[in-house]
Coordinates of C-alpha atoms and ligand atoms in Angstrom, one line a residue:
X1 CA -6.0 -183.7 18.4
X2 CA -2.5 -183.0 17.1
X3 CA -0.6 -179.9 18.5
X4 CA -0.7 -176.8 16.4
X5 CA 2.9 -177.6 15.2
X6 CA 4.5 -181.0 15.1
X7 CA 8.1 -181.9 14.2
X8 CA 8.8 -183.9 11.1
X9 CA 12.3 -184.5 9.7
X10 CA 13.6 -181.8 11.9
X11 CA 11.1 -179.2 10.7
X12 CA 8.2 -177.6 12.6
X13 CA 5.0 -178.0 10.5
X14 CA 1.4 -177.6 11.3
X15 CA -1.1 -180.5 10.6
X16 CA -4.0 -178.0 10.6
X17 CA -5.7 -175.8 8.2
X18 CA -4.7 -172.2 7.7
X19 CA -7.9 -170.0 7.4
X20 CA -8.2 -166.3 7.6
X21 CA -4.6 -166.0 8.8
X22 CA -4.9 -168.5 11.6
X23 CA -4.2 -172.1 12.2
X24 CA -7.5 -174.0 12.6
X25 CA -7.8 -177.6 13.9
X26 CA -10.5 -179.8 12.5
X27 CA -12.7 -182.1 14.6
X28 CA -11.4 -185.2 12.7
X29 CA -8.0 -186.1 11.3
X30 CA -6.2 -188.8 9.4
X31 CA -2.8 -190.6 9.7
X32 CA 0.1 -189.6 7.5
X33 CA 2.9 -192.1 6.8
X34 CA 6.2 -191.8 5.0
X35 CA 6.6 -193.7 1.7
X36 CA 10.3 -194.4 2.6
X37 CA 9.8 -196.5 5.7
X38 CA 6.1 -196.3 6.5
X39 CA 6.9 -194.3 9.7
X40 CA 3.9 -192.4 11.1
X41 CA 4.6 -188.7 10.5
X42 CA 1.5 -187.3 12.3
X43 CA -2.2 -186.8 12.2
X44 CA -3.5 -184.3 9.7
X45 CA -6.7 -182.3 10.0
X46 CA -9.5 -183.5 7.8
X47 CA -11.4 -180.5 6.4
X48 CA -15.2 -180.7 6.9
X49 CA -17.7 -178.8 4.7
X50 CA -17.8 -176.2 7.6
X51 CA -14.0 -175.8 7.4
X52 CA -14.2 -175.3 3.6
X53 CA -17.1 -172.8 4.1
X54 CA -14.9 -170.8 6.6
X55 CA -12.0 -170.8 4.1
X56 CA -14.2 -169.6 1.2
X57 CA -15.8 -166.9 3.4
X58 CA -12.3 -165.7 4.4
X59 CA -11.2 -165.6 0.8
X60 CA -14.3 -163.8 -0.2
X61 CA -13.9 -161.1 2.5
X62 CA -10.2 -160.7 1.6
X63 CA -10.9 -160.3 -2.1
X64 CA -12.1 -156.7 -2.1
X65 CA -8.9 -155.3 -0.7
X66 CA -6.4 -157.7 -2.4
X67 CA -8.0 -157.2 -5.8
X68 CA -8.0 -153.4 -5.4
X69 CA -4.2 -153.4 -5.2
X70 CA -2.3 -152.8 -8.4
X71 CA 0.0 -155.6 -9.6
X72 CA 2.9 -153.2 -8.7
X73 CA 1.5 -153.0 -5.1
X74 CA 1.1 -156.8 -4.8
X75 CA 4.7 -157.3 -6.2
X76 CA 6.7 -156.6 -3.0
X77 CA 4.4 -158.7 -0.9
X78 CA 4.7 -161.7 -3.2
X79 CA 8.5 -161.2 -3.5
X80 CA 8.5 -161.4 0.3
X81 CA 6.4 -164.6 0.1
X82 CA 9.1 -166.1 -2.2
X83 CA 11.8 -164.9 0.2
X84 CA 10.0 -166.6 3.1
X85 CA 9.9 -169.8 1.1
X86 CA 13.7 -169.4 0.6
X87 CA 14.2 -168.9 4.3
X88 CA 12.5 -172.2 5.0
X89 CA 14.2 -174.0 2.0
X90 CA 15.7 -176.8 4.0
X91 CA 12.5 -177.5 5.9
X92 CA 10.6 -177.7 2.5
X93 CA 13.2 -180.1 1.2
X94 CA 13.1 -182.3 4.3
X95 CA 9.4 -182.4 4.5
X96 CA 8.6 -183.2 0.9
X97 CA 11.3 -185.8 0.8
X98 CA 9.8 -187.4 3.9
X99 CA 6.1 -187.3 3.0
X100 CA 6.2 -187.6 -0.8
X101 CA 9.5 -189.5 -1.2
X102 CA 11.0 -186.9 -3.6
X103 CA 14.8 -186.9 -3.9
X104 CA 16.3 -184.5 -1.4
X105 CA 18.8 -183.4 -4.0
X106 CA 16.0 -182.6 -6.4
X107 CA 14.2 -180.6 -3.8
X108 CA 17.3 -178.6 -3.1
X109 CA 18.4 -177.9 -6.6
X110 CA 15.2 -178.0 -8.6
X111 CA 11.9 -177.8 -6.7
X112 CA 12.5 -175.2 -4.0
X113 CA 14.2 -172.7 -6.3
X114 CA 11.4 -173.2 -8.9
X115 CA 8.7 -172.7 -6.2
X116 CA 10.2 -169.3 -5.4
X117 CA 10.4 -168.5 -9.0
X118 CA 6.8 -169.5 -9.5
X119 CA 5.8 -166.7 -7.1
X120 CA 8.2 -164.0 -8.3
X121 CA 8.0 -164.6 -12.0
X122 CA 4.2 -164.4 -12.2
X123 CA 4.1 -161.4 -9.8
X124 CA 6.5 -159.5 -12.2
X125 CA 4.8 -160.7 -15.3
X126 CA 1.5 -159.4 -14.0
X127 CA 2.9 -155.9 -14.4
X128 CA 2.8 -156.4 -18.2
X129 CA -0.9 -157.1 -18.2
X130 CA -2.2 -153.7 -17.3
X131 CA -4.6 -151.9 -19.6
X132 CA -3.8 -153.2 -23.1
X133 CA -5.0 -150.7 -25.7
X134 CA -6.6 -151.4 -29.1
X135 CA -7.3 -148.5 -31.4
X136 CA -9.7 -149.0 -34.3
X137 CA -11.5 -146.7 -36.7
X138 CA -14.5 -146.6 -34.4
X139 CA -13.1 -146.7 -30.9
X140 CA -10.4 -146.8 -28.3
X141 CA -10.5 -150.1 -26.3
X142 CA -8.9 -150.4 -22.9
X143 CA -8.5 -154.1 -22.2
X144 CA -8.1 -155.0 -18.5
X145 CA -7.3 -158.2 -16.9
X146 CA -9.4 -158.1 -13.8
X147 CA -9.0 -160.5 -10.9
X148 CA -11.7 -163.2 -11.2
X149 CA -12.5 -163.8 -7.5
X150 CA -12.0 -166.7 -5.2
X151 CA -9.9 -169.5 -6.8
X152 CA -9.7 -173.2 -5.7
X153 CA -6.3 -174.8 -6.2
X154 CA -6.2 -178.6 -6.0
X155 CA -2.9 -180.4 -6.4
X156 CA -1.6 -184.0 -6.5
X157 CA 1.0 -185.8 -4.4
X158 CA 3.7 -186.3 -6.9
X159 CA 4.9 -182.6 -6.8
X160 CA 2.9 -180.7 -4.2
X161 CA 5.1 -177.7 -3.7
X162 CA 6.0 -177.2 -7.3
X163 CA 2.4 -177.5 -8.6
X164 CA 0.8 -175.5 -5.8
X165 CA 3.1 -172.6 -6.3
X166 CA 2.8 -172.9 -10.1
X167 CA -0.9 -172.1 -9.7
X168 CA -0.9 -169.8 -6.6
X169 CA 1.8 -167.6 -8.2
X170 CA -0.3 -166.3 -11.1
X171 CA -3.7 -166.6 -9.2
X172 CA -2.4 -164.3 -6.4
X173 CA -0.5 -162.0 -8.7
X174 CA -3.6 -161.4 -10.7
X175 CA -5.4 -160.3 -7.6
X176 CA -7.4 -163.4 -6.7
X177 CA -7.7 -164.9 -3.3
X178 CA -7.1 -168.6 -3.0
X179 CA -8.2 -171.8 -1.1
X180 CA -5.5 -174.5 -1.6
X181 CA -6.5 -178.1 -1.0
X182 CA -3.3 -180.1 -0.7
X183 CA -2.9 -183.8 -1.6
X184 CA -3.8 -186.0 1.4
X185 CA -0.9 -188.3 0.8
X186 CA 1.7 -185.5 0.9
X187 CA 0.3 -182.4 2.5
X188 CA 3.2 -181.0 4.6
X189 CA 4.9 -178.6 2.2
X190 CA 1.5 -177.0 1.4
X191 CA 1.1 -176.4 5.1
X192 CA 4.5 -174.8 5.4
X193 CA 3.6 -172.6 2.4
X194 CA 0.9 -171.0 4.6
X195 CA 3.6 -170.2 7.2
X196 CA 5.7 -168.5 4.5
X197 CA 2.7 -166.5 3.3
X198 CA 1.9 -165.5 6.9
X199 CA 5.5 -164.4 7.6
X200 CA 5.5 -162.4 4.4
X201 CA 2.5 -160.4 5.6
X202 CA 0.0 -161.6 3.0
X203 CA -3.3 -160.3 4.4
X204 CA -5.5 -162.8 6.2
X205 CA -7.8 -164.7 3.8
X206 CA -5.7 -164.1 0.7
X207 CA -4.3 -167.6 0.9
X208 CA -6.1 -170.3 2.8
X209 CA -5.1 -174.0 3.1
X210 CA -7.7 -176.6 3.9
X211 CA -6.2 -180.1 4.5
X212 CA -8.2 -183.2 3.8
X213 CA -9.3 -185.9 1.4
X214 CA -10.6 -185.4 -2.1
X215 CA -13.9 -187.2 -1.3
X216 CA -14.8 -185.0 1.6
X217 CA -12.8 -181.7 1.6
X218 CA -12.1 -181.4 -2.2
X219 CA -15.7 -182.3 -3.1
X220 CA -17.1 -179.7 -0.6
X221 CA -14.8 -177.1 -2.2
X222 CA -15.5 -177.6 -5.8
X223 CA -19.3 -177.6 -5.5
X224 CA -19.3 -174.1 -3.9
X225 CA -20.9 -171.4 -6.0
X226 CA -18.6 -168.7 -4.5
X227 CA -15.7 -170.0 -6.6
X228 CA -14.7 -168.0 -9.6
X229 CA -12.1 -170.5 -10.9
X230 CA -10.9 -174.0 -10.2
X231 CA -7.3 -174.9 -11.1
X232 CA -6.8 -178.6 -10.8
X233 CA -3.9 -181.0 -11.4
X234 CA -4.5 -184.7 -11.0
X235 CA -6.1 -187.7 -12.5
X236 CA -8.8 -188.0 -15.2
X237 CA -11.5 -189.5 -13.0
X238 CA -11.1 -186.8 -10.4
X239 CA -11.1 -184.1 -13.2
X240 CA -14.5 -185.5 -14.4
X241 CA -15.9 -185.3 -10.9
X242 CA -14.7 -181.7 -10.5
X243 CA -15.9 -180.6 -13.9
X244 CA -19.3 -182.1 -13.1
X245 CA -19.5 -180.2 -9.8
X246 CA -18.2 -177.0 -11.3
X247 CA -20.7 -177.2 -14.2
X248 CA -23.6 -176.7 -11.7
X249 CA -22.3 -173.2 -11.1
X250 CA -20.7 -172.6 -14.5
X251 CA -17.3 -172.2 -12.8
X252 CA -14.4 -172.4 -15.3
X253 CA -11.9 -175.1 -14.7
X254 CA -8.3 -175.5 -15.8
X255 CA -7.5 -179.3 -15.8
X256 CA -3.9 -180.6 -16.0
X257 CA -4.2 -184.3 -16.1
X258 CA -2.4 -187.5 -16.7
X259 CA -0.4 -188.7 -19.7
X260 CA 0.8 -191.7 -21.7
X261 CA 3.3 -189.8 -23.7
X262 CA 5.4 -191.2 -26.5
X263 CA 9.2 -191.3 -26.4
X264 CA 10.1 -191.6 -30.1
X265 CA 13.6 -192.7 -31.2
X266 CA 14.2 -192.3 -34.9
X267 CA 16.8 -194.3 -36.9
X268 CA 19.0 -191.2 -37.2
X269 CA 19.0 -190.4 -33.4
X270 CA 22.0 -190.2 -31.1
X271 CA 21.2 -193.5 -29.4
X272 CA 23.4 -193.0 -26.4
X273 CA 21.8 -189.6 -25.7
X274 CA 18.3 -191.0 -26.3
X275 CA 19.0 -194.0 -24.0
X276 CA 20.3 -191.8 -21.2
X277 CA 17.2 -189.6 -21.4
X278 CA 14.9 -192.6 -21.6
X279 CA 16.3 -193.8 -18.3
X280 CA 15.3 -190.4 -16.8
X281 CA 11.7 -191.6 -17.2
X282 CA 12.2 -193.6 -14.0
X283 CA 12.7 -190.3 -12.1
X284 CA 10.4 -189.9 -9.1
X285 CA 9.8 -193.6 -9.5
X286 CA 8.0 -192.8 -12.7
X287 CA 5.4 -190.7 -10.8
X288 CA 5.7 -187.9 -13.3
X289 CA 2.8 -186.8 -15.5
X290 CA 4.9 -185.7 -18.4
X291 CA 7.2 -188.7 -18.6
X292 CA 7.5 -190.4 -22.0
X293 CA 6.4 -193.8 -20.9
X294 CA 5.8 -195.4 -24.3
X295 CA 9.2 -196.0 -26.0
X296 CA 8.6 -196.1 -29.8
X297 CA 11.9 -197.0 -31.5
X298 CA 12.8 -197.5 -35.1
X299 CA 13.2 -201.2 -35.7
X300 CA 16.6 -200.8 -37.2
X301 CA 18.1 -199.4 -34.0
X302 CA 15.9 -201.0 -31.4
X303 CA 18.6 -203.6 -30.3
X304 CA 21.3 -201.0 -29.9
X305 CA 19.0 -198.6 -28.1
X306 CA 17.8 -201.2 -25.6
X307 CA 21.4 -202.3 -24.9
X308 CA 22.4 -198.7 -24.3
X309 CA 19.4 -198.0 -22.1
X310 CA 20.0 -201.3 -20.1
X311 CA 23.4 -199.9 -19.2
X312 CA 21.9 -196.7 -17.9
X313 CA 19.2 -198.5 -16.0
X314 CA 21.6 -200.9 -14.4
X315 CA 23.6 -197.9 -13.0
X316 CA 20.5 -196.3 -11.4
X317 CA 20.9 -196.0 -7.7
X318 CA 17.6 -197.0 -6.0
X319 CA 17.2 -196.1 -2.3
X320 CA 16.4 -193.6 0.3
X321 CA 15.5 -190.3 -1.3
X322 CA 17.4 -188.5 1.4
X323 CA 20.7 -190.1 0.4
X324 CA 22.5 -187.8 -2.1
X325 CA 23.5 -190.8 -4.2
X326 CA 19.9 -192.0 -4.7
X327 CA 18.3 -191.5 -8.2
X328 CA 15.1 -193.4 -7.8
X329 CA 13.0 -193.4 -4.6
X330 CA 9.8 -195.0 -3.3
X331 CA 6.2 -195.1 -4.6
X332 CA 3.9 -192.8 -2.6
X333 CA 1.5 -195.2 -1.0
X334 CA 0.9 -198.9 -0.6
X335 CA -2.3 -198.6 -2.7
X336 CA -0.2 -197.1 -5.6
X337 CA 2.4 -199.9 -5.3
X338 CA -0.4 -202.5 -5.7
X339 CA -1.8 -200.6 -8.6
X340 CA 1.6 -200.5 -10.4
X341 CA 2.3 -204.2 -9.7
X342 CA -1.2 -205.0 -10.9
X343 CA -0.5 -203.3 -14.2
X344 CA 2.7 -205.3 -14.6
X345 CA 1.0 -208.6 -13.7
X346 CA -1.9 -208.1 -16.1
X347 CA 0.5 -207.1 -18.9
X348 CA 2.5 -210.3 -18.4
X349 CA -0.8 -212.2 -18.4
X350 CA -1.6 -210.6 -21.8
X351 CA 1.8 -211.8 -23.2
X352 CA 4.1 -208.9 -22.5
X353 CA 7.8 -209.8 -22.2
X354 CA 9.8 -208.2 -19.3
X355 CA 13.1 -206.8 -20.6
X356 CA 14.1 -205.7 -17.1
X357 CA 12.4 -205.2 -13.7
X358 CA 8.9 -206.4 -13.2
X359 CA 9.0 -207.0 -9.4
X360 CA 9.0 -205.2 -6.1
X361 CA 12.5 -203.8 -5.4
X362 CA 14.3 -205.3 -2.3
X363 CA 15.1 -201.8 -0.9
X364 CA 11.7 -201.5 0.7
X365 CA 8.0 -202.5 0.5
X366 CA 7.1 -199.3 -1.4
X367 CA 9.8 -199.7 -4.0
X368 CA 9.3 -201.2 -7.5
X369 CA 12.1 -202.1 -9.9
X370 CA 12.5 -199.9 -13.0
X371 CA 10.6 -202.0 -15.6
X372 CA 10.5 -202.2 -19.3
X373 CA 7.8 -204.4 -21.1
X374 CA 7.8 -205.3 -24.7
X375 CA 5.6 -207.5 -27.0
X376 CA 2.7 -205.2 -26.2
X377 CA -0.2 -204.6 -28.5
X378 CA -1.3 -201.0 -29.2
X379 CA -4.7 -201.7 -27.6
X380 CA -3.3 -203.4 -24.5
X381 CA -4.2 -201.9 -21.2
X382 CA -0.5 -201.3 -20.4
X383 CA -0.1 -199.2 -23.6
X384 CA -3.4 -197.3 -23.2
X385 CA -3.5 -196.5 -19.4
X386 CA -1.4 -194.3 -17.3
X387 CA 0.5 -196.5 -14.7
X388 CA 2.1 -193.6 -12.8
X389 CA 5.0 -195.8 -11.6
X390 CA 8.4 -196.9 -13.0
X391 CA 7.0 -198.9 -15.9
X392 CA 7.7 -198.2 -19.5
X393 CA 6.7 -200.1 -22.7
X394 CA 8.7 -200.6 -25.8
X395 CA 7.2 -200.8 -29.3
X396 CA 9.0 -200.6 -32.7
X397 CA 8.1 -199.0 -35.9
X398 CA 9.2 -199.2 -39.5
X399 CA 8.3 -195.8 -40.9
X400 CA 7.5 -192.3 -39.8
X401 CA 3.8 -192.8 -40.5
X402 CA 3.8 -195.8 -38.3
X403 CA 5.6 -193.9 -35.5
X404 CA 3.0 -191.1 -35.7
X405 CA 0.1 -193.5 -35.6
X406 CA 1.5 -195.3 -32.5
X407 CA 2.3 -192.0 -30.9
X408 CA -1.3 -190.6 -31.5
X409 CA -3.0 -193.9 -30.7
X410 CA -4.1 -193.3 -27.1
X411 CA -6.8 -191.2 -25.5
X412 CA -4.0 -189.1 -23.8
X413 CA -2.2 -186.1 -25.3
X414 CA 0.0 -184.4 -22.7
X415 CA 3.6 -184.4 -24.0
X416 CA 6.2 -186.3 -25.9
X417 CA 9.9 -186.7 -26.7
X418 CA 11.4 -187.1 -30.1
X419 CA 15.1 -188.1 -30.6
X420 CA 16.5 -187.9 -34.2
X421 CA 18.3 -185.7 -36.6
X422 CA 16.9 -182.2 -35.6
X423 CA 14.9 -181.4 -38.8
X424 CA 13.6 -184.9 -39.1
X425 CA 12.6 -185.0 -35.4
X426 CA 10.9 -181.6 -35.7
X427 CA 9.0 -182.6 -38.8
X428 CA 7.7 -185.7 -37.1
X429 CA 6.9 -183.9 -33.8
X430 CA 4.7 -181.5 -35.7
X431 CA 2.4 -184.5 -36.5
X432 CA 2.2 -185.7 -32.9
X433 CA -1.0 -184.6 -31.2
X434 CA 0.0 -183.4 -27.7
X435 CA 0.2 -180.2 -25.7
X436 CA 4.0 -180.1 -26.1
X437 CA 6.9 -182.2 -27.3
X438 CA 10.6 -182.0 -26.6
X439 CA 13.2 -182.4 -29.4
X440 CA 16.4 -184.3 -28.3
X441 CA 15.7 -183.3 -24.7
X442 CA 13.3 -183.7 -21.9
X443 CA 11.7 -181.6 -19.1
X444 CA 12.6 -178.1 -20.2
X445 CA 9.9 -175.9 -18.7
X446 CA 9.9 -172.1 -19.0
X447 CA 7.4 -170.2 -17.0
X448 CA 6.7 -168.0 -20.1
X449 CA 5.6 -171.0 -22.2
X450 CA 2.2 -172.7 -22.3
X451 CA 1.8 -176.0 -20.4
X452 CA -1.1 -178.4 -20.7
X453 CA -2.5 -181.4 -22.6
X454 CA -5.1 -182.3 -25.1
X455 CA -7.6 -185.1 -25.3
X456 CA -7.9 -186.8 -21.8
X457 CA -4.7 -185.0 -20.7
X458 CA -6.4 -181.8 -19.9
X459 CA -8.4 -178.7 -20.6
X460 CA -6.8 -175.3 -20.9
X461 CA -3.3 -174.0 -20.6
X462 CA -1.3 -172.5 -17.8
X463 CA 2.0 -170.7 -17.9
X464 CA 3.0 -167.2 -19.0
X465 CA 0.1 -165.2 -20.4
X466 CA -2.1 -168.3 -20.5
X467 CA -2.2 -168.4 -16.7
X468 CA -3.5 -164.9 -16.6
X469 CA -6.1 -165.6 -19.3
X470 CA -7.4 -168.3 -17.0
X471 CA -7.2 -166.5 -13.7
X472 CA -8.5 -163.2 -14.9
X473 CA -11.7 -161.7 -16.3
X474 CA -10.9 -159.9 -19.4
X475 CA -12.8 -156.6 -19.7
X476 CA -13.0 -154.2 -22.6
X477 CA -13.8 -150.6 -21.8
X478 CA -14.8 -149.1 -25.1
X479 CA -14.5 -145.3 -25.8
X480 CA -15.9 -144.2 -29.2
X481 CA -13.7 -142.0 -31.4
X482 CA -16.7 -139.9 -32.6
X483 CA -19.6 -138.6 -30.5
X484 CA -22.0 -141.5 -30.3
X485 CA -25.5 -141.1 -31.9
X486 CA -28.1 -143.6 -30.8
X487 CA -29.8 -145.2 -33.8
X488 CA -31.8 -148.4 -34.2
X489 CA -30.6 -148.9 -37.8
X490 CA -26.8 -148.6 -37.1
X491 CA -24.7 -151.7 -36.7
Ligands
NAD1 P1 -6.0 -187.4 -7.9 O1 -6.9 -187.0 -9.0 O2 -6.4 -188.7 -7.1 O3 -6.0 -186.3 -6.8 C1 -5.5 -185.0 -7.0 C2 -6.1 -184.0 -6.0 O4 -7.5 -184.0 -6.2 C3 -5.8 -184.4 -4.6 O5 -5.6 -183.3 -3.8 C4 -7.2 -185.0 -4.2 O6 -7.4 -185.0 -2.8 C5 -8.1 -184.2 -4.9 N1 -9.5 -184.8 -5.2 C6 -9.8 -186.1 -5.3 N2 -11.1 -186.3 -5.5 C7 -11.6 -185.0 -5.5 C8 -13.0 -184.5 -5.7 N3 -14.0 -185.3 -5.9 N4 -13.2 -183.2 -5.6 C9 -12.1 -182.3 -5.5 N5 -10.8 -182.7 -5.3 C10 -10.6 -184.1 -5.3 O7 -4.6 -187.5 -8.4 P2 -3.3 -188.0 -7.7 O8 -3.4 -189.5 -7.6 O9 -3.1 -187.3 -6.4 O10 -2.1 -187.6 -8.7 C11 -1.7 -188.4 -9.8 C12 -2.4 -187.9 -11.1 O11 -2.1 -186.5 -11.3 C13 -1.8 -188.6 -12.3 O12 -2.9 -188.9 -13.2 C14 -0.9 -187.6 -12.9 O13 -0.7 -187.8 -14.3 C15 -1.6 -186.3 -12.6 N6 -0.7 -185.2 -12.7 C16 -0.8 -184.3 -13.8 C17 0.1 -183.3 -13.9 C18 0.0 -182.3 -15.1 O14 0.5 -181.2 -15.0 N7 -0.7 -182.6 -16.2 C19 1.1 -183.1 -13.0 C20 1.2 -184.0 -11.9 C21 0.3 -185.0 -11.8

């Protein structure tokens, strides 16, 4: 059994669960390795159904007092939670770089500040949700956003800290208590999050963290009738399993899933800007749900666009994510490497031409070269399926109608990118069926804005008011304007 705290990348982190304000070791555990060099980082507790039961029990007991606080009373506690994340900033950076392979520079400048903001922004926004009033001829309505109850938060390995706080922030601010199930391939920053919550003085049971696999721990969590909500980010097959389990208890789910988003380059686009942004799709080794992985380029500019993008890709620095110069790091797990290489191999077998990349990268066994494949049919596996690696496809189009048809021609509908003269790009983007689309830009995410996908890319929206619509029970208290007279014939 692992000690209560172990040292990874110079940081003390617990491999165990955090239940009812205490560290709890499980009777079984699993090995965690770094994607950078396959070094063993430690052994992590594997949550049994009994551990999940204990976490849900703690969350349920804590709910009465936490939900009874006003948003204003919860605010200072949640601000302290964010402060405690900030006090551990370097540990969060080192841990997620080591266990998930995320760039250390991105952790420092992007992820950790955003994680803190995810907690404080929603805690402050919750203040605006108190008692909305609606006055009609008949009655005065007081509309409350009541906390829903115990929430399960389940997150993937490509952005564990960012995605966990993105869900915990509004769930806790709304007055819910939470059980977080971190990703088994990158669980360390979620564990450290529990330490931050503890140091901030969040009451025991308000936030619980149960480590473990999806098949055992996750499955035990989502089938439990004590849940009021499930907020999940991950893959489509897992979402179907979760929705199926949740349906047995009619538990509402928010599902943020994969993508195969179009990256459209119109003939009137700034090609250098478009090419530089397209190269960004290799960020995090392409393990980014919202990446525009299908390059759709007007045939008249395709040659110039590819040449400009080739220049950007050749300059990418691939290496150890802890090196400040590195721009592209490793793939999370040997299984994911095989999956990515398998997609490339099958695409080649089906006639795709490799414009660059296509092989393992010599930096390490879990590195794959940034890859661009062309001569791909719209119904080809490589165009239809999410690879979740540094692999893009290139298709050309002759008209806006054709661009829209290609863009909309998959089962996914998460995001998109459109480069072109602004009014032209906006007009085209309006016809693309996705949850969001960036014009002449990529990756701008404001917490006040809705985020989520359509079709296979998800169910529901989180962000801003949409998070609270999901994490709350909306209740209308109706007070008639006139004395009420009971009558069977009245409306
Ligand atoms: P995954 O679906 O395999 O796992 C996600 C989480 O679900 C993990 O914590 C896992 O342990 C858990 N899980 C697995 N089976 C479960 C079950 N039966 N019951 C309950 N929990 C279970 O996804 P992944 O491979 O970790 O992540 C990659 C996927 O996530 C990609 O498809 C990517 O597009 C998607 N993703 C989407 C977004 C978004 O916001 N739309 C963001 C990031 C990643």
